[in-house]
PDB file of C-alpha atoms in Angstrom:
ATOM      1  CA  MET Y  64     -33.476 -24.429   0.350  1.00 62.00           C
ATOM      2  CA  THR Y  65     -29.868 -25.536   0.517  1.00 66.00           C
ATOM      3  CA  PRO Y  66     -27.353 -22.778   1.352  1.00 68.00           C
ATOM      4  CA  ILE Y  67     -24.743 -21.994  -1.236  1.00 86.00           C
ATOM      5  CA  MET Y  68     -21.530 -23.969  -0.778  1.00 91.00           C
ATOM      6  CA  SER Y  69     -18.406 -21.824  -0.400  1.00 91.00           C
ATOM      7  CA  LYS Y  70     -15.856 -21.954  -3.161  1.00 92.00           C
ATOM      8  CA  SER Y  71     -13.267 -23.372  -0.775  1.00 91.00           C
ATOM      9  CA  GLU Y  72     -15.620 -26.209   0.248  1.00 95.00           C
ATOM     10  CA  ALA Y  73     -16.275 -26.933  -3.447  1.00 96.00           C
ATOM     11  CA  ALA Y  74     -12.497 -26.915  -4.133  1.00 95.00           C
ATOM     12  CA  ASP Y  75     -11.979 -29.462  -1.386  1.00 96.00           C
ATOM     13  CA  LEU Y  76     -14.586 -31.758  -2.901  1.00 98.00           C
ATOM     14  CA  VAL Y  77     -13.094 -31.317  -6.383  1.00 98.00           C
ATOM     15  CA  VAL Y  78      -9.573 -32.263  -5.094  1.00 97.00           C
ATOM     16  CA  SER Y  79     -10.971 -35.268  -3.193  1.00 98.00           C
ATOM     17  CA  ALA Y  80     -12.884 -36.492  -6.256  1.00 98.00           C
ATOM     18  CA  LYS Y  81      -9.824 -35.992  -8.485  1.00 97.00           C
ATOM     19  CA  ILE Y  82      -7.782 -38.163  -6.171  1.00 97.00           C
ATOM     20  CA  ARG Y  83     -10.562 -40.763  -5.650  1.00 98.00           C
ATOM     21  CA  LEU Y  84     -11.038 -41.115  -9.415  1.00 98.00           C
ATOM     22  CA  GLY Y  85      -7.264 -41.072 -10.202  1.00 98.00           C
ATOM     23  CA  LEU Y  86      -7.508 -38.141 -12.595  1.00 98.00           C
ATOM     24  CA  SER Y  87      -4.843 -35.542 -13.375  1.00 96.00           C
ATOM     25  CA  TRP Y  88      -5.511 -31.820 -13.668  1.00 96.00           C
ATOM     26  CA  GLN Y  89      -4.600 -32.140 -17.348  1.00 96.00           C
ATOM     27  CA  GLN Y  90      -7.230 -34.824 -17.913  1.00 97.00           C
ATOM     28  CA  ILE Y  91      -9.841 -32.603 -16.275  1.00 98.00           C
ATOM     29  CA  ALA Y  92      -8.723 -29.562 -18.333  1.00 96.00           C
ATOM     30  CA  ASP Y  93      -8.951 -31.648 -21.497  1.00 97.00           C
ATOM     31  CA  VAL Y  94     -12.585 -32.602 -20.744  1.00 97.00           C
ATOM     32  CA  LEU Y  95     -13.355 -28.924 -20.150  1.00 97.00           C
ATOM     33  CA  ASP Y  96     -11.446 -27.979 -23.338  1.00 97.00           C
ATOM     34  CA  ALA Y  97      -9.777 -25.265 -21.238  1.00 96.00           C
ATOM     35  CA  PRO Y  98      -6.134 -24.258 -20.573  1.00 94.00           C
ATOM     36  CA  LEU Y  99      -4.556 -26.346 -17.803  1.00 93.00           C
ATOM     37  CA  VAL Y 100      -3.582 -23.568 -15.399  1.00 93.00           C
ATOM     38  CA  TRP Y 101      -6.891 -21.670 -15.881  1.00 94.00           C
ATOM     39  CA  ALA Y 102      -8.961 -24.846 -15.333  1.00 96.00           C
ATOM     40  CA  THR Y 103      -6.990 -25.804 -12.222  1.00 96.00           C
ATOM     41  CA  ALA Y 104      -7.332 -22.271 -10.779  1.00 93.00           C
ATOM     42  CA  ALA Y 105     -11.087 -22.247 -11.535  1.00 96.00           C
ATOM     43  CA  LEU Y 106     -11.559 -25.586  -9.828  1.00 97.00           C
ATOM     44  CA  LEU Y 107      -9.653 -24.282  -6.822  1.00 93.00           C
ATOM     45  CA  GLY Y 108     -12.063 -21.329  -6.629  1.00 92.00           C
ATOM     46  CA  GLN Y 109     -10.232 -18.480  -8.445  1.00 91.00           C
ATOM     47  CA  HIS Y 110     -12.408 -18.124 -11.549  1.00 93.00           C
ATOM     48  CA  PRO Y 111     -16.099 -18.571 -12.249  1.00 96.00           C
ATOM     49  CA  MET Y 112     -16.974 -21.403 -14.617  1.00 97.00           C
ATOM     50  CA  SER Y 113     -19.746 -21.363 -17.167  1.00 97.00           C
ATOM     51  CA  ASP Y 114     -22.848 -23.418 -16.561  1.00 97.00           C
ATOM     52  CA  GLU Y 115     -21.684 -25.912 -19.219  1.00 97.00           C
ATOM     53  CA  GLN Y 116     -18.180 -26.181 -17.693  1.00 98.00           C
ATOM     54  CA  ALA Y 117     -19.511 -26.659 -14.143  1.00 97.00           C
ATOM     55  CA  ARG Y 118     -21.982 -29.330 -15.242  1.00 97.00           C
ATOM     56  CA  LYS Y 119     -19.379 -31.119 -17.332  1.00 98.00           C
ATOM     57  CA  VAL Y 120     -16.756 -31.232 -14.588  1.00 98.00           C
ATOM     58  CA  CYS Y 121     -19.300 -32.251 -11.884  1.00 98.00           C
ATOM     59  CA  GLY Y 122     -20.424 -35.088 -14.120  1.00 98.00           C
ATOM     60  CA  LEU Y 123     -16.842 -36.199 -14.634  1.00 98.00           C
ATOM     61  CA  LEU Y 124     -16.037 -35.949 -10.911  1.00 98.00           C
ATOM     62  CA  GLU Y 125     -19.365 -37.394  -9.711  1.00 98.00           C
ATOM     63  CA  LEU Y 126     -20.196 -34.234  -7.796  1.00 97.00           C
ATOM     64  CA  ASP Y 127     -23.674 -32.777  -7.263  1.00 95.00           C
ATOM     65  CA  GLU Y 128     -25.391 -29.567  -8.288  1.00 95.00           C
ATOM     66  CA  THR Y 129     -24.379 -27.736  -5.102  1.00 96.00           C
ATOM     67  CA  VAL Y 130     -20.729 -27.991  -6.214  1.00 97.00           C
ATOM     68  CA  ALA Y 131     -21.627 -26.889  -9.754  1.00 97.00           C
ATOM     69  CA  GLU Y 132     -23.465 -23.923  -8.353  1.00 96.00           C
ATOM     70  CA  SER Y 133     -20.406 -22.878  -6.355  1.00 96.00           C
ATOM     71  CA  LEU Y 134     -18.129 -23.273  -9.368  1.00 97.00           C
ATOM     72  CA  ARG Y 135     -20.296 -20.774 -11.257  1.00 97.00           C
ATOM     73  CA  LEU Y 136     -19.963 -18.073  -8.544  1.00 95.00           C
ATOM     74  CA  GLN Y 137     -17.685 -15.073  -8.870  1.00 92.00           C
ATOM     75  CA  PRO Y 138     -14.693 -15.539  -6.564  1.00 89.00           C
ATOM     76  CA  ALA Y 139     -13.402 -13.234  -3.841  1.00 82.00           C
ATOM     77  CA  ARG Y 140      -9.826 -12.881  -5.011  1.00 78.00           C
ATOM     78  CA  GLY Y 141      -7.018 -11.737  -2.792  1.00 74.00           C
ATOM     79  CA  VAL Y 142      -4.135 -12.873  -0.663  1.00 72.00           C
ATOM     80  CA  ASP Y 143      -5.013 -15.722   1.661  1.00 77.00           C
ATOM     81  CA  GLU Y 144      -2.530 -15.453   4.527  1.00 81.00           C
ATOM     82  CA  GLU Y 145      -2.793 -19.205   5.165  1.00 80.00           C
ATOM     83  CA  LEU Y 146      -1.453 -19.867   1.634  1.00 80.00           C
ATOM     84  CA  MET Y 147       1.570 -17.740   2.349  1.00 82.00           C
ATOM     85  CA  SER Y 148       2.930 -20.496   4.617  1.00 86.00           C
ATOM     86  CA  ASP Y 149       3.080 -22.893   1.686  1.00 89.00           C
ATOM     87  CA  PRO Y 150       6.711 -23.028   0.449  1.00 92.00           C
ATOM     88  CA  THR Y 151       5.803 -23.199  -3.261  1.00 91.00           C
ATOM     89  CA  ILE Y 152       3.446 -20.208  -3.142  1.00 89.00           C
ATOM     90  CA  TYR Y 153       5.848 -18.269  -0.946  1.00 90.00           C
ATOM     91  CA  ARG Y 154       8.636 -18.763  -3.538  1.00 92.00           C
ATOM     92  CA  PHE Y 155       6.467 -17.109  -6.158  1.00 91.00           C
ATOM     93  CA  VAL Y 156       5.893 -14.174  -3.830  1.00 90.00           C
ATOM     94  CA  GLU Y 157       9.615 -14.061  -3.052  1.00 92.00           C
ATOM     95  CA  ALA Y 158      10.499 -14.126  -6.797  1.00 92.00           C
ATOM     96  CA  ILE Y 159       8.147 -11.200  -7.502  1.00 91.00           C
ATOM     97  CA  SER Y 160       9.446  -9.330  -4.456  1.00 90.00           C
ATOM     98  CA  VAL Y 161      13.052  -9.650  -5.761  1.00 88.00           C
ATOM     99  CA  TYR Y 162      12.423  -9.301  -9.491  1.00 88.00           C
ATOM    100  CA  GLY Y 163       9.214  -7.249  -9.581  1.00 92.00           C
ATOM    101  CA  PRO Y 164      10.868  -3.782  -9.499  1.00 85.00           C
ATOM    102  CA  ALA Y 165      13.266  -4.873 -12.309  1.00 89.00           C
ATOM    103  CA  LEU Y 166      10.468  -6.325 -14.409  1.00 93.00           C
ATOM    104  CA  LYS Y 167       8.446  -3.128 -13.928  1.00 93.00           C
ATOM    105  CA  GLU Y 168      11.373  -0.983 -15.114  1.00 91.00           C
ATOM    106  CA  LEU Y 169      11.976  -3.230 -18.103  1.00 93.00           C
ATOM    107  CA  ILE Y 170       8.276  -3.217 -19.092  1.00 94.00           C
ATOM    108  CA  HIS Y 171       8.235   0.582 -18.909  1.00 94.00           C
ATOM    109  CA  GLU Y 172      11.444   0.825 -20.907  1.00 93.00           C
ATOM    110  CA  GLU Y 173      10.186  -1.536 -23.642  1.00 95.00           C
ATOM    111  CA  PHE Y 174       6.497  -0.640 -23.758  1.00 96.00           C
ATOM    112  CA  GLY Y 175       6.096   2.767 -22.074  1.00 94.00           C
ATOM    113  CA  ASP Y 176       3.935   3.842 -19.198  1.00 95.00           C
ATOM    114  CA  GLY Y 177       1.468   1.060 -18.476  1.00 95.00           C
ATOM    115  CA  ILE Y 178       0.907  -2.376 -16.970  1.00 95.00           C
ATOM    116  CA  MET Y 179       0.643  -6.020 -17.901  1.00 95.00           C
ATOM    117  CA  SER Y 180      -2.957  -7.100 -17.705  1.00 94.00           C
ATOM    118  CA  ALA Y 181      -3.833  -9.924 -15.310  1.00 91.00           C
ATOM    119  CA  ILE Y 182      -7.334 -10.071 -16.867  1.00 91.00           C
ATOM    120  CA  ASN Y 183      -6.340 -10.446 -20.538  1.00 94.00           C
ATOM    121  CA  PHE Y 184      -3.794 -12.984 -19.414  1.00 94.00           C
ATOM    122  CA  LYS Y 185      -2.469 -16.460 -20.068  1.00 94.00           C
ATOM    123  CA  VAL Y 186      -0.235 -18.504 -17.771  1.00 94.00           C
ATOM    124  CA  ASP Y 187       1.445 -21.792 -18.484  1.00 95.00           C
ATOM    125  CA  ILE Y 188       3.789 -24.212 -16.727  1.00 95.00           C
ATOM    126  CA  ALA Y 189       6.294 -26.600 -18.224  1.00 96.00           C
ATOM    127  CA  ARG Y 190       9.128 -28.890 -17.228  1.00 97.00           C
ATOM    128  CA  ARG Y 191      12.547 -28.382 -18.832  1.00 98.00           C
ATOM    129  CA  PRO Y 192      15.114 -31.124 -18.356  1.00 98.00           C
ATOM    130  CA  ASP Y 193      18.449 -29.859 -16.992  1.00 98.00           C
ATOM    131  CA  PRO Y 194      21.567 -31.848 -15.980  1.00 98.00           C
ATOM    132  CA  ASP Y 195      21.505 -30.084 -12.592  1.00 97.00           C
ATOM    133  CA  GLY Y 196      17.851 -31.060 -11.972  1.00 97.00           C
ATOM    134  CA  ASP Y 197      14.708 -30.354 -13.960  1.00 98.00           C
ATOM    135  CA  ARG Y 198      13.632 -26.730 -14.193  1.00 97.00           C
ATOM    136  CA  VAL Y 199      10.150 -25.274 -13.651  1.00 97.00           C
ATOM    137  CA  VAL Y 200       9.259 -22.853 -16.458  1.00 97.00           C
ATOM    138  CA  VAL Y 201       6.351 -20.508 -15.697  1.00 96.00           C
ATOM    139  CA  THR Y 202       5.165 -18.179 -18.465  1.00 96.00           C
ATOM    140  CA  PHE Y 203       3.051 -15.097 -17.772  1.00 95.00           C
ATOM    141  CA  ASP Y 204       1.527 -13.756 -21.014  1.00 96.00           C
ATOM    142  CA  GLY Y 205      -0.401 -10.539 -20.386  1.00 96.00           C
ATOM    143  CA  LYS Y 206      -1.659  -7.848 -22.738  1.00 97.00           C
ATOM    144  CA  PHE Y 207       0.113  -4.534 -22.263  1.00 97.00           C
ATOM    145  CA  LEU Y 208      -2.293  -1.791 -21.175  1.00 96.00           C
ATOM    146  CA  ASP Y 209      -0.973   1.728 -21.528  1.00 94.00           C
ATOM    147  CA  TYR Y 210      -2.013   4.470 -19.185  1.00 92.00           C
ATOM    148  CA  ARG Y 211      -4.152   7.004 -20.997  1.00 88.00           C
ATOM    149  CA  TRP Y 212      -4.045  10.458 -19.516  1.00 82.00           C
TER     150      TRP Y 212
END
């Protein structure tokens, strides 16, 4: 019996196949009929895929059943210290460190005592042209969950 492939090993194979086949993340997400950011995160190991999604993407990327099996597994989510050295990821952490307390206060003022769900959640990325250089627009869209005492 073949041991289960780790999600990080599967992600490496997905990225290699994507490059080898000249596909974009958007093209892969379109085949999966899934949101771009969700599909990319799932293929990088942060979400479990359904059996149908895993089979479909492995067919597209010419990857075998061991990769599909890994893509169906529940992930171990958390902070990967190695990722913190990546400048793009670090900037997101930095932005939340600077603006997180203000966003928390504003959410509480607008909605009351509660949180924004990261489970009932959508995230999107877009490019916005700007004369000073294009802007990255990241949208977090989470359901408000009030604390119930």
